[in-house]
mmCIF file of C-alpha atoms in Angstrom:
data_model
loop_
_atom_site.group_PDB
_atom_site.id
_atom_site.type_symbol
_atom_site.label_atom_id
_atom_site.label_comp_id
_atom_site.label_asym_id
_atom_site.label_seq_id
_atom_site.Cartn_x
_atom_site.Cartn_y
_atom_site.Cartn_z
ATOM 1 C CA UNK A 162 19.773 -6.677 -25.778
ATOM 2 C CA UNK A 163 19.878 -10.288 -24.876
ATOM 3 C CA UNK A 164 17.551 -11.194 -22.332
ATOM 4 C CA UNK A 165 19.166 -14.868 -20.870
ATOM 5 C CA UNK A 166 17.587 -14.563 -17.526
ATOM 6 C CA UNK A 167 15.018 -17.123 -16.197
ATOM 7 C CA UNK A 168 13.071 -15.629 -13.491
ATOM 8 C CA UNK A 169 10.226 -16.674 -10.692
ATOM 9 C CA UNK A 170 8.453 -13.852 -10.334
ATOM 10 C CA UNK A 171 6.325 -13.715 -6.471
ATOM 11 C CA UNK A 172 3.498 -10.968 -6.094
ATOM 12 C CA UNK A 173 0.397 -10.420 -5.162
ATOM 13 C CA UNK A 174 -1.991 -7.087 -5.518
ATOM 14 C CA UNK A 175 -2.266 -4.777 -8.374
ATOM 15 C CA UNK A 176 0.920 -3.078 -7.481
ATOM 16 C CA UNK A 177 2.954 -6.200 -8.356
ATOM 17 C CA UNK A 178 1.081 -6.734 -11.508
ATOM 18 C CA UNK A 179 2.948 -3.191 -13.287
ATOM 19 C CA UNK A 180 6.437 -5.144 -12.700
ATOM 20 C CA UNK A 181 5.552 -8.314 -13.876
ATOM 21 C CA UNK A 182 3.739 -6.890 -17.315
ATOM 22 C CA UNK A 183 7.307 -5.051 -17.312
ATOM 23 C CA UNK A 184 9.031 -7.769 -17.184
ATOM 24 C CA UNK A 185 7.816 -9.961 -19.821
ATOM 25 C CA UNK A 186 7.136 -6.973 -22.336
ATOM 26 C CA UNK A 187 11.404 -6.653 -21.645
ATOM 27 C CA UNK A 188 11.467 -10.086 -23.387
ATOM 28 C CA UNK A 189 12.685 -12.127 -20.064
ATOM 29 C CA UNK A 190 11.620 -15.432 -19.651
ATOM 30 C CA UNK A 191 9.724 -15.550 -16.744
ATOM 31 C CA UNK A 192 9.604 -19.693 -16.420
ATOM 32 C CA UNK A 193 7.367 -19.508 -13.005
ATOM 33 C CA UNK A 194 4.672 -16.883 -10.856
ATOM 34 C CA UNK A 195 4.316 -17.505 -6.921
ATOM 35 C CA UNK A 196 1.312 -16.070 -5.584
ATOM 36 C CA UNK A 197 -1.200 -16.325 -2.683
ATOM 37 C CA UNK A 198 -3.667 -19.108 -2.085
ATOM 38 C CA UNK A 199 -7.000 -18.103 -3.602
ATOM 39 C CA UNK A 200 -9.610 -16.892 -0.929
ATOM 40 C CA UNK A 201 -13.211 -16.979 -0.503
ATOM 41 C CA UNK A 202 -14.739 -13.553 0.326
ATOM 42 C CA UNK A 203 -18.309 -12.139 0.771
ATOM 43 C CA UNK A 204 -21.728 -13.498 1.907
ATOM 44 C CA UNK A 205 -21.628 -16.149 -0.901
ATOM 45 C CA UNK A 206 -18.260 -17.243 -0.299
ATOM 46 C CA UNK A 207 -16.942 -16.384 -3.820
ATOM 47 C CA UNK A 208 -13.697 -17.261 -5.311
ATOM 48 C CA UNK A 209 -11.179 -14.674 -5.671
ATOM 49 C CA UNK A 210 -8.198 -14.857 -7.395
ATOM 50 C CA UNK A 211 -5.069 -12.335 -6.559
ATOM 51 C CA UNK A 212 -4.381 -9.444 -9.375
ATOM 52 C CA UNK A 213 -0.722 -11.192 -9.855
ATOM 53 C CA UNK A 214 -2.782 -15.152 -10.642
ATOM 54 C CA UNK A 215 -5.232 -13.240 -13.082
ATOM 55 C CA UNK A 216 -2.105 -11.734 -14.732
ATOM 56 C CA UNK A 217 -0.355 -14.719 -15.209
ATOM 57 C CA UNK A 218 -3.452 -16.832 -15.847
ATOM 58 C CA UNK A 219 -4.380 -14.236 -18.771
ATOM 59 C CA UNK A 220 -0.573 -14.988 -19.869
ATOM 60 C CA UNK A 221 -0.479 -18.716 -19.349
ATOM 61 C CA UNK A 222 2.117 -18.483 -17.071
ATOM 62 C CA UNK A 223 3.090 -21.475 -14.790
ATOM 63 C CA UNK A 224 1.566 -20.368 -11.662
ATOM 64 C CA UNK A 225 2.204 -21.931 -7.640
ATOM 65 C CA UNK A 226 0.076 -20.913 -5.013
ATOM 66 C CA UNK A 227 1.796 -22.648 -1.778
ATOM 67 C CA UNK A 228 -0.089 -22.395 2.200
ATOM 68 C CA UNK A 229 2.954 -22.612 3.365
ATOM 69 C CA UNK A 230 6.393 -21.310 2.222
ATOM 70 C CA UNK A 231 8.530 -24.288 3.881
ATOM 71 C CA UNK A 232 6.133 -27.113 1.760
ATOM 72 C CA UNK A 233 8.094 -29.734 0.742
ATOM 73 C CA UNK A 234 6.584 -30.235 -2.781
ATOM 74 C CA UNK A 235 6.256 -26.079 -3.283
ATOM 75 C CA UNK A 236 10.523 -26.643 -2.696
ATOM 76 C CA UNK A 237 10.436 -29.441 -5.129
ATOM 77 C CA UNK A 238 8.138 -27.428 -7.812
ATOM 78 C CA UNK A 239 9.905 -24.371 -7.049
ATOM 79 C CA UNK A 240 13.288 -25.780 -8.075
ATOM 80 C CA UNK A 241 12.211 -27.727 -10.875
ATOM 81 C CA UNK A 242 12.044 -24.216 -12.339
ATOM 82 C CA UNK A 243 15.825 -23.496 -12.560
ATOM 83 C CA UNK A 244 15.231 -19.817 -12.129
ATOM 84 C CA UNK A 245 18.596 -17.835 -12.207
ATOM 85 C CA UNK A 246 16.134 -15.223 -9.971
ATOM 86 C CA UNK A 247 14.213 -14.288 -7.962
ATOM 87 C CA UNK A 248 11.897 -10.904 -7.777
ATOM 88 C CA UNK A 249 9.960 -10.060 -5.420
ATOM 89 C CA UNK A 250 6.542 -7.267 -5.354
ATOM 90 C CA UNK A 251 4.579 -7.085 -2.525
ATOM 91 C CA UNK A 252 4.298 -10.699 -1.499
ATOM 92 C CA UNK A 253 5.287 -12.502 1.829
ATOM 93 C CA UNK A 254 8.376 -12.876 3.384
ATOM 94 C CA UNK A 255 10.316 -15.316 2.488
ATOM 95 C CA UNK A 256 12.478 -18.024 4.637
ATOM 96 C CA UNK A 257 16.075 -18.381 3.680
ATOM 97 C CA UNK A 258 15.613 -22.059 1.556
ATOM 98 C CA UNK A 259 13.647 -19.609 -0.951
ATOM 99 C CA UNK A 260 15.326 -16.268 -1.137
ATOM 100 C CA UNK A 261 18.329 -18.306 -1.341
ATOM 101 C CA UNK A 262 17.622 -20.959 -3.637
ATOM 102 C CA UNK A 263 18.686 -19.176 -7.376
ATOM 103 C CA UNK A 264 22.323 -18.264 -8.444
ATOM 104 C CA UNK A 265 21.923 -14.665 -8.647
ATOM 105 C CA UNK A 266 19.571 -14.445 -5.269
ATOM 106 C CA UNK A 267 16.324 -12.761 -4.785
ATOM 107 C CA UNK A 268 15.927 -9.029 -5.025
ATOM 108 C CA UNK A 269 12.066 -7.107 -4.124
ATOM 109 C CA UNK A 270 10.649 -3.724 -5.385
ATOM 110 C CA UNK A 271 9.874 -2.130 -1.890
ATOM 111 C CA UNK A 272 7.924 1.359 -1.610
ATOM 112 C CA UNK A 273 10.134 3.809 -0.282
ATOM 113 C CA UNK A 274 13.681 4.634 -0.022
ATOM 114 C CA UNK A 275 15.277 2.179 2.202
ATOM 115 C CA UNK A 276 16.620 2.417 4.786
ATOM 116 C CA UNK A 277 13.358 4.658 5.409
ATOM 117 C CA UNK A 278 10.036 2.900 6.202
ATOM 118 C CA UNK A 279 10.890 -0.832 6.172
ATOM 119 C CA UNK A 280 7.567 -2.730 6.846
ATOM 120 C CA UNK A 281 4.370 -3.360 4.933
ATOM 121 C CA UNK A 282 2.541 -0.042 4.847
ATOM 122 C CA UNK A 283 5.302 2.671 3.158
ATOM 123 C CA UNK A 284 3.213 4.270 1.388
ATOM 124 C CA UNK A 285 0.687 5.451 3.512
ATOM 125 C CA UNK A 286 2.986 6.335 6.556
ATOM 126 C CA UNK A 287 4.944 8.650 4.111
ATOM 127 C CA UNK A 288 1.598 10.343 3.205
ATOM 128 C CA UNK A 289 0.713 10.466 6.766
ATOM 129 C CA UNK A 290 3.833 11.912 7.987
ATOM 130 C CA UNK A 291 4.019 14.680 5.689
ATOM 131 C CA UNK A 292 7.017 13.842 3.942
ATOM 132 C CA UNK A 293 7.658 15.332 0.620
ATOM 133 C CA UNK A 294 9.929 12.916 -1.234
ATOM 134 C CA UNK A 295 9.125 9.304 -1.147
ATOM 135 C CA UNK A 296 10.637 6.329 -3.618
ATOM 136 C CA UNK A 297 11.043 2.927 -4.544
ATOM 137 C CA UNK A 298 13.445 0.886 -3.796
ATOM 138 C CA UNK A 299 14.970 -2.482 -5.354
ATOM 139 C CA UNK A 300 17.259 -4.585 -2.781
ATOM 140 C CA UNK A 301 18.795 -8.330 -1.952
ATOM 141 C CA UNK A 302 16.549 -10.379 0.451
ATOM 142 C CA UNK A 303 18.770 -11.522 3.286
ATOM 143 C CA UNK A 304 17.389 -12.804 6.571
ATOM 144 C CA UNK A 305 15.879 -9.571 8.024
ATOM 145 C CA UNK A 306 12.741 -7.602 7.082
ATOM 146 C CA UNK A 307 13.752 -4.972 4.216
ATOM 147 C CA UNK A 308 17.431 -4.336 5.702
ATOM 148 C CA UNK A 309 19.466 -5.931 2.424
ATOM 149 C CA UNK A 310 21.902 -4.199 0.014
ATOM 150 C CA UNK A 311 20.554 -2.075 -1.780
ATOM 151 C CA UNK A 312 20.819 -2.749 -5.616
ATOM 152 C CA UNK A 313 18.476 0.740 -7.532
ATOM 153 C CA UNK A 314 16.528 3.473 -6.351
ATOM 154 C CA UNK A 315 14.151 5.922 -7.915
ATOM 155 C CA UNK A 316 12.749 9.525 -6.219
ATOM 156 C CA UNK A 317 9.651 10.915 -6.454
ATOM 157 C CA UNK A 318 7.890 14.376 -4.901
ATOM 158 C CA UNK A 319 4.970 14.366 -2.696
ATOM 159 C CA UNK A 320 3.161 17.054 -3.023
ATOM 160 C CA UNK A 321 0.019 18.543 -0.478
ATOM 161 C CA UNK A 322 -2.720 17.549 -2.949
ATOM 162 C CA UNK A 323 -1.417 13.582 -3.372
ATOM 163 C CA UNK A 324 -3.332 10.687 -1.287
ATOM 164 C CA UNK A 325 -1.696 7.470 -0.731
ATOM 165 C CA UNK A 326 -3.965 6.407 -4.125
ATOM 166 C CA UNK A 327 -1.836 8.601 -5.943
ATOM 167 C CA UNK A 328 1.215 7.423 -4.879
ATOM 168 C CA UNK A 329 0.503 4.144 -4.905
ATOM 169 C CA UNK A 330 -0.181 4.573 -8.547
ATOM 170 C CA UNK A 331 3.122 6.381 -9.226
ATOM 171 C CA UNK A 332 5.130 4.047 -7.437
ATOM 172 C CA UNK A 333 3.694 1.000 -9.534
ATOM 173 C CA UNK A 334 4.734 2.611 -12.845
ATOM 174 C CA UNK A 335 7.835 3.548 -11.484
ATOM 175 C CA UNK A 336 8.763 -0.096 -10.306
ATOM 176 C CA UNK A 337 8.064 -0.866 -14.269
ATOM 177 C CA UNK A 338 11.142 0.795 -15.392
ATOM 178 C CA UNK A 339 13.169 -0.012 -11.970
ATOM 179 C CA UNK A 340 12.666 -3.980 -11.912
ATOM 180 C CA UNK A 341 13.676 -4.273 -15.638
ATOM 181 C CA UNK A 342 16.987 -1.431 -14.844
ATOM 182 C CA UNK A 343 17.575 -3.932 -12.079
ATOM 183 C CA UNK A 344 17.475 -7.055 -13.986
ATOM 184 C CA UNK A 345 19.623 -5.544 -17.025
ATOM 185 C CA UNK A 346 22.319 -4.739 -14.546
ATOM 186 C CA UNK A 347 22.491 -7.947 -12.561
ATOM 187 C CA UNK A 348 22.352 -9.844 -15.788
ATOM 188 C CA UNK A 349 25.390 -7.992 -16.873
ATOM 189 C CA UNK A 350 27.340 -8.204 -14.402
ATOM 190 C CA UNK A 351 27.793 -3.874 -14.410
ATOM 191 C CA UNK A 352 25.251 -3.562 -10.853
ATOM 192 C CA UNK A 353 26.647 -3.664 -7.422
ATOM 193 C CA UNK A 354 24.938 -3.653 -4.322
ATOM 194 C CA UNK A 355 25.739 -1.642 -1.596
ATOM 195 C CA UNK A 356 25.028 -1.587 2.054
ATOM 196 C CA UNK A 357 21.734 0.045 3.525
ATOM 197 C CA UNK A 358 22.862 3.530 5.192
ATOM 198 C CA UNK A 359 22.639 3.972 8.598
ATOM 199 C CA UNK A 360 20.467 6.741 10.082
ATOM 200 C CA UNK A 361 19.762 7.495 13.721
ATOM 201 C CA UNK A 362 15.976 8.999 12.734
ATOM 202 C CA UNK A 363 14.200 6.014 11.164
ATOM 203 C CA UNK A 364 10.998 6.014 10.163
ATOM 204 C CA UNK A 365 8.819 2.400 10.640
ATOM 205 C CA UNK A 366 6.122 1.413 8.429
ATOM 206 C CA UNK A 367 4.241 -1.047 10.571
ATOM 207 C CA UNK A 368 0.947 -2.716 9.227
ATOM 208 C CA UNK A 369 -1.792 -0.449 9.654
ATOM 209 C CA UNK A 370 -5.014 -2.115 11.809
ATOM 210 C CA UNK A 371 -9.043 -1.205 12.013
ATOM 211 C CA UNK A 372 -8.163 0.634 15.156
ATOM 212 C CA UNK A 373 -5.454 2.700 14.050
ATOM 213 C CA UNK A 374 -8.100 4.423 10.874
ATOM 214 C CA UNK A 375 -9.664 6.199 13.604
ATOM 215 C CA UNK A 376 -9.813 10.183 13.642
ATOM 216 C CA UNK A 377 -8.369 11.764 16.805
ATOM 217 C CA UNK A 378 -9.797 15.008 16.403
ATOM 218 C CA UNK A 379 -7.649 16.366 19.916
ATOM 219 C CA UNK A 380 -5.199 16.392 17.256
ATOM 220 C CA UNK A 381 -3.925 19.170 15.030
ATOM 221 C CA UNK A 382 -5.667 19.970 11.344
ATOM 222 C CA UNK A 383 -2.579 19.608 9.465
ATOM 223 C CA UNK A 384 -2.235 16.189 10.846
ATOM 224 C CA UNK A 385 -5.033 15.142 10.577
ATOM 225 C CA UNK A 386 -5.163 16.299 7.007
ATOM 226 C CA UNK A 387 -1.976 14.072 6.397
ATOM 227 C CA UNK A 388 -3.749 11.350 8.017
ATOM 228 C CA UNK A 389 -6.973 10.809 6.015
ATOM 229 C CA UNK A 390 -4.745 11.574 2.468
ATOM 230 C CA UNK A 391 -2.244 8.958 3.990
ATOM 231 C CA UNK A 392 -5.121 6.561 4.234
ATOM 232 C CA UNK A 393 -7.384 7.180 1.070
ATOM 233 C CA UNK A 394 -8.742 5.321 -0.126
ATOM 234 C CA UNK A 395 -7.882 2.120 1.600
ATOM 235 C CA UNK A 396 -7.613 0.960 4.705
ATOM 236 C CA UNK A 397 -9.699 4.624 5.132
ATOM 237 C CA UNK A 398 -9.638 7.300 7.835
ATOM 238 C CA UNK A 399 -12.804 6.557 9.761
ATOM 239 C CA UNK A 400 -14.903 8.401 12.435
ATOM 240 C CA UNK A 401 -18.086 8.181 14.152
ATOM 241 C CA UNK A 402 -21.279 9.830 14.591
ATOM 242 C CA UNK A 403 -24.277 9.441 17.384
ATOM 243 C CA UNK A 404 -27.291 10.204 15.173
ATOM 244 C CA UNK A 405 -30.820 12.000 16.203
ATOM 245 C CA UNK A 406 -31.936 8.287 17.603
ATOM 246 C CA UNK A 407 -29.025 7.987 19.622
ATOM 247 C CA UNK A 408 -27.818 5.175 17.181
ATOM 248 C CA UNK A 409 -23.778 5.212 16.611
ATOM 249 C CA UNK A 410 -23.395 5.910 12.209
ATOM 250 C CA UNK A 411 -19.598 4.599 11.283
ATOM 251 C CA UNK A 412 -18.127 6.259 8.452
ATOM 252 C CA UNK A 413 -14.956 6.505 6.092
ATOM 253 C CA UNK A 414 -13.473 9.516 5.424
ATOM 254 C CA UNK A 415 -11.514 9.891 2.187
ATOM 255 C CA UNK A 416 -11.079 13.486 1.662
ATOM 256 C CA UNK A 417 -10.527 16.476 3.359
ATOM 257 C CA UNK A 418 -9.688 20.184 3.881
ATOM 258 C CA UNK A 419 -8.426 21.987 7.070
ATOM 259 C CA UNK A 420 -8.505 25.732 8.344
ATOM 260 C CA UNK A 421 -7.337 27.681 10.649
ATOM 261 C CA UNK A 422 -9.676 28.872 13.584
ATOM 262 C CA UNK A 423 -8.313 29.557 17.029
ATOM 263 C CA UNK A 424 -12.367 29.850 18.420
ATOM 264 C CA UNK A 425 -12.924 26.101 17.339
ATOM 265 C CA UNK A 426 -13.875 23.462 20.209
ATOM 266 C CA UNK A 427 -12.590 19.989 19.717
ATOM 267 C CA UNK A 428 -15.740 17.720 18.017
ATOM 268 C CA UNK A 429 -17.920 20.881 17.361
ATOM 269 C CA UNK A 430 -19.947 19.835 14.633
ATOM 270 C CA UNK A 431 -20.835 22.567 12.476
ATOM 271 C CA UNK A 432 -23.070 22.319 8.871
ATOM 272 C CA UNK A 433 -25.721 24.591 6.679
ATOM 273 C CA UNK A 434 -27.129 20.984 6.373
ATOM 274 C CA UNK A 435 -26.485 21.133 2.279
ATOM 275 C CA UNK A 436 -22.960 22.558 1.171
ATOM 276 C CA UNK A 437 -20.190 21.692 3.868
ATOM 277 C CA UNK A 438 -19.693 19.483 6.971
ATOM 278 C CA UNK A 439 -16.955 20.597 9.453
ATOM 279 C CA UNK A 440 -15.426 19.078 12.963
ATOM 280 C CA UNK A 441 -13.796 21.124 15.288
ATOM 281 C CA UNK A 442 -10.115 20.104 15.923
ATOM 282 C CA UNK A 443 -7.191 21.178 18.513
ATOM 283 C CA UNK A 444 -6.006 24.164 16.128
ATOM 284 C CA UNK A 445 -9.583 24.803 14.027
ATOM 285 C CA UNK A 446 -11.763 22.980 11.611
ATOM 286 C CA UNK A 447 -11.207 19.467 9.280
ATOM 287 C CA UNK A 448 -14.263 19.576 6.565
ATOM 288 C CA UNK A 449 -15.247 16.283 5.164
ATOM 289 C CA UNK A 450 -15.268 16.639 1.140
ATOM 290 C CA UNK A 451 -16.224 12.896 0.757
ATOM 291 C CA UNK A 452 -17.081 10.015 2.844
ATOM 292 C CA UNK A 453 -19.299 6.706 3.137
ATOM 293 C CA UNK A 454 -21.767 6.128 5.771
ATOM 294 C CA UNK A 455 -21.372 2.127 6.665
ATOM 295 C CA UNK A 456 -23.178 -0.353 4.148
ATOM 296 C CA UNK A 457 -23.574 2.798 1.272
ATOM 297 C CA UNK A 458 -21.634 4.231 -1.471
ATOM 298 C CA UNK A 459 -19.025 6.791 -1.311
ATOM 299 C CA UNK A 460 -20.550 10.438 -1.616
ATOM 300 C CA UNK A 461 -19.138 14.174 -1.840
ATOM 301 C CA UNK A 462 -20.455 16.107 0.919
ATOM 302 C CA UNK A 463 -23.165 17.351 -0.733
ATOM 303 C CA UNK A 464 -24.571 14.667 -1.807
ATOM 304 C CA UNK A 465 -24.171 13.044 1.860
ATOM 305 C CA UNK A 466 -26.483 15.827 3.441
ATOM 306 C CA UNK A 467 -29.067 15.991 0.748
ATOM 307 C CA UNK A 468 -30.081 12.131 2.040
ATOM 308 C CA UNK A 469 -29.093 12.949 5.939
ATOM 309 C CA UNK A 470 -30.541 15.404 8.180
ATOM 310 C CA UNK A 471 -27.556 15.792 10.386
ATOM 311 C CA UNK A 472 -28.209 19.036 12.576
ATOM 312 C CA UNK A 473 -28.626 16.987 16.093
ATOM 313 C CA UNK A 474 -26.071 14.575 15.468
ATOM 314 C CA UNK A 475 -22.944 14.277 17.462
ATOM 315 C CA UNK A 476 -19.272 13.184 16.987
ATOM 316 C CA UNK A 477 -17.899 10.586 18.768
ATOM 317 C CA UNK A 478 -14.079 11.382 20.310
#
């Protein structure tokens, strides 16, 4: 198949980087890559690049990394490229001289089935709210935040044992196969877009904070189960502990398990000090499988309590 297309590709994490590999192995000439600034992180201040700039440095790819979206010269640069279009992976949103700017428009890869979960976290709040079919999505850009037509979409189960990680993963190789569909059909002239449906039970998927990782162990297990899986392993569910000294221990939860106990007391902390940790919540007991006490490594359980004597410590609610 002919592949006539010239597209600007804009991403940014490791999640982008699947449909951009996709769409050059497809044989489309991708004549330009927009990505984030880079950023200095850590106590030294290093250099960082973004997944999507190591991509396309590794490809020698023409590469823009604009501060600001409305820049004159990233304009200027940006139409020098003579894209026919846009795509769009997990990047910014864009203002209406960009999405605009090509002949064929600007279409994203979003995480979940629009009209569902518009915003920046999809994944996890899918996790977290126990659904049991999430997706992918590929749709126009207009002028408002993940509501345009909607051009492909592609289903996939969720299933009790899957963590946003897993997902995550899915989704990404998923978005290979959807981004080049999408492009094959636009170029041809055979894809229409239609109109986001309209249903009176959204569900949001607003950015998820420091504050909102926290454990409220009031709550029920099965929740709360959805809630660390929903969040592992990034941002992280986290709690907190009061120690022997009376010294507050912060830690990240990343897996869990939950049963059933109607004699459990909300924050109970119960442990044989070697094999299993569990908290008391509204309905029974959440045990911590694997976790990382602040400024350490990730650890099972196990190995967690053979460094920790935790038998006077207390959870913080």
């Amino acid at each position: 198949m002919s592949r006539n297309l010239k597209v600007v590709y804009m991403g940014t994490p490791d999640f982008a980087v699947e449909s951009l590999d996709a769409i050059c192995q497809a044989g489309y000439d991708v004549v330009g890559v927009v990505t984030v600034p880079d950023r200095q992180t850590g106590r030294g201040l290093k250099v960082t690049y973004s997944a999507v700039k190591e991509y396309a440095l590794a490809h020698n790819l023409p590469l823009l990394q604009p501060e600001k979206l409305r820049d004159e010269q990233f304009l200027t640069d940006l139409k020098a490229w003579d894209a026919d279009i846009f795509v769009v992976v997990a990047f910014r949103m864009l203002p209406q001289c960009v999405w605009s700017m090509p002949r064929l428009g600007t279409f994203n890869l979003h995480g979940s089935l629009l009209p569902q979960y518009r915003g920046a976290a999809p994944i996890n709040w899918a996790v977290i709210n126990g659904d049991t079919e999430t997706g992918i999505t590929t749709f126009m850009l207009n002028e408002k935040i993940d509501e345009g037509r909607i051009l492909l979409q592609s289903k996939t189960p969720i299933s009790e044992a899957d963590t946003a990680e897993t997902i995550h993963d899915r989704l990404a190789q998923m978005g290979r196969e959807l981004v080049v569909k999408t492009l094959d059909g636009l170029e041809a002239g055979t894809l229409e877009s239609v109109p986001q449906p309209e249903f009176p039970d959204l569900r949001p998927a607003p950015k998820i904070f420091k504050p909102d990782c926290a454990i409220r162990w009031e709550r029920d297990g099965r929740s709360l189960y959805n809630f660390v899986r929903g969040l592992s392993p990034y941002p992280a569910a986290t709690m907190q502990m009061i120690d022997a000294n009376g010294k507050p221990q912060q830690f990240k939860v990343f897996e869990v398990a939950y049963e059933s106990d109607s004699s459990s007391q909300v924050g109970e902390v119960v442990t044989d000090g070697k094999n299993y940790l569990k908290i008391g919540v509204s309905d029974g007991y959440l045990s911590i499988l694997s976790l990382q006490i602040s400024g350490k490594r990730r650890n099972s359980i196990s190995e967690f309590l053979r460094g920790y004597s935790i038998s006077d410590w207390k959870i913080v609610r």
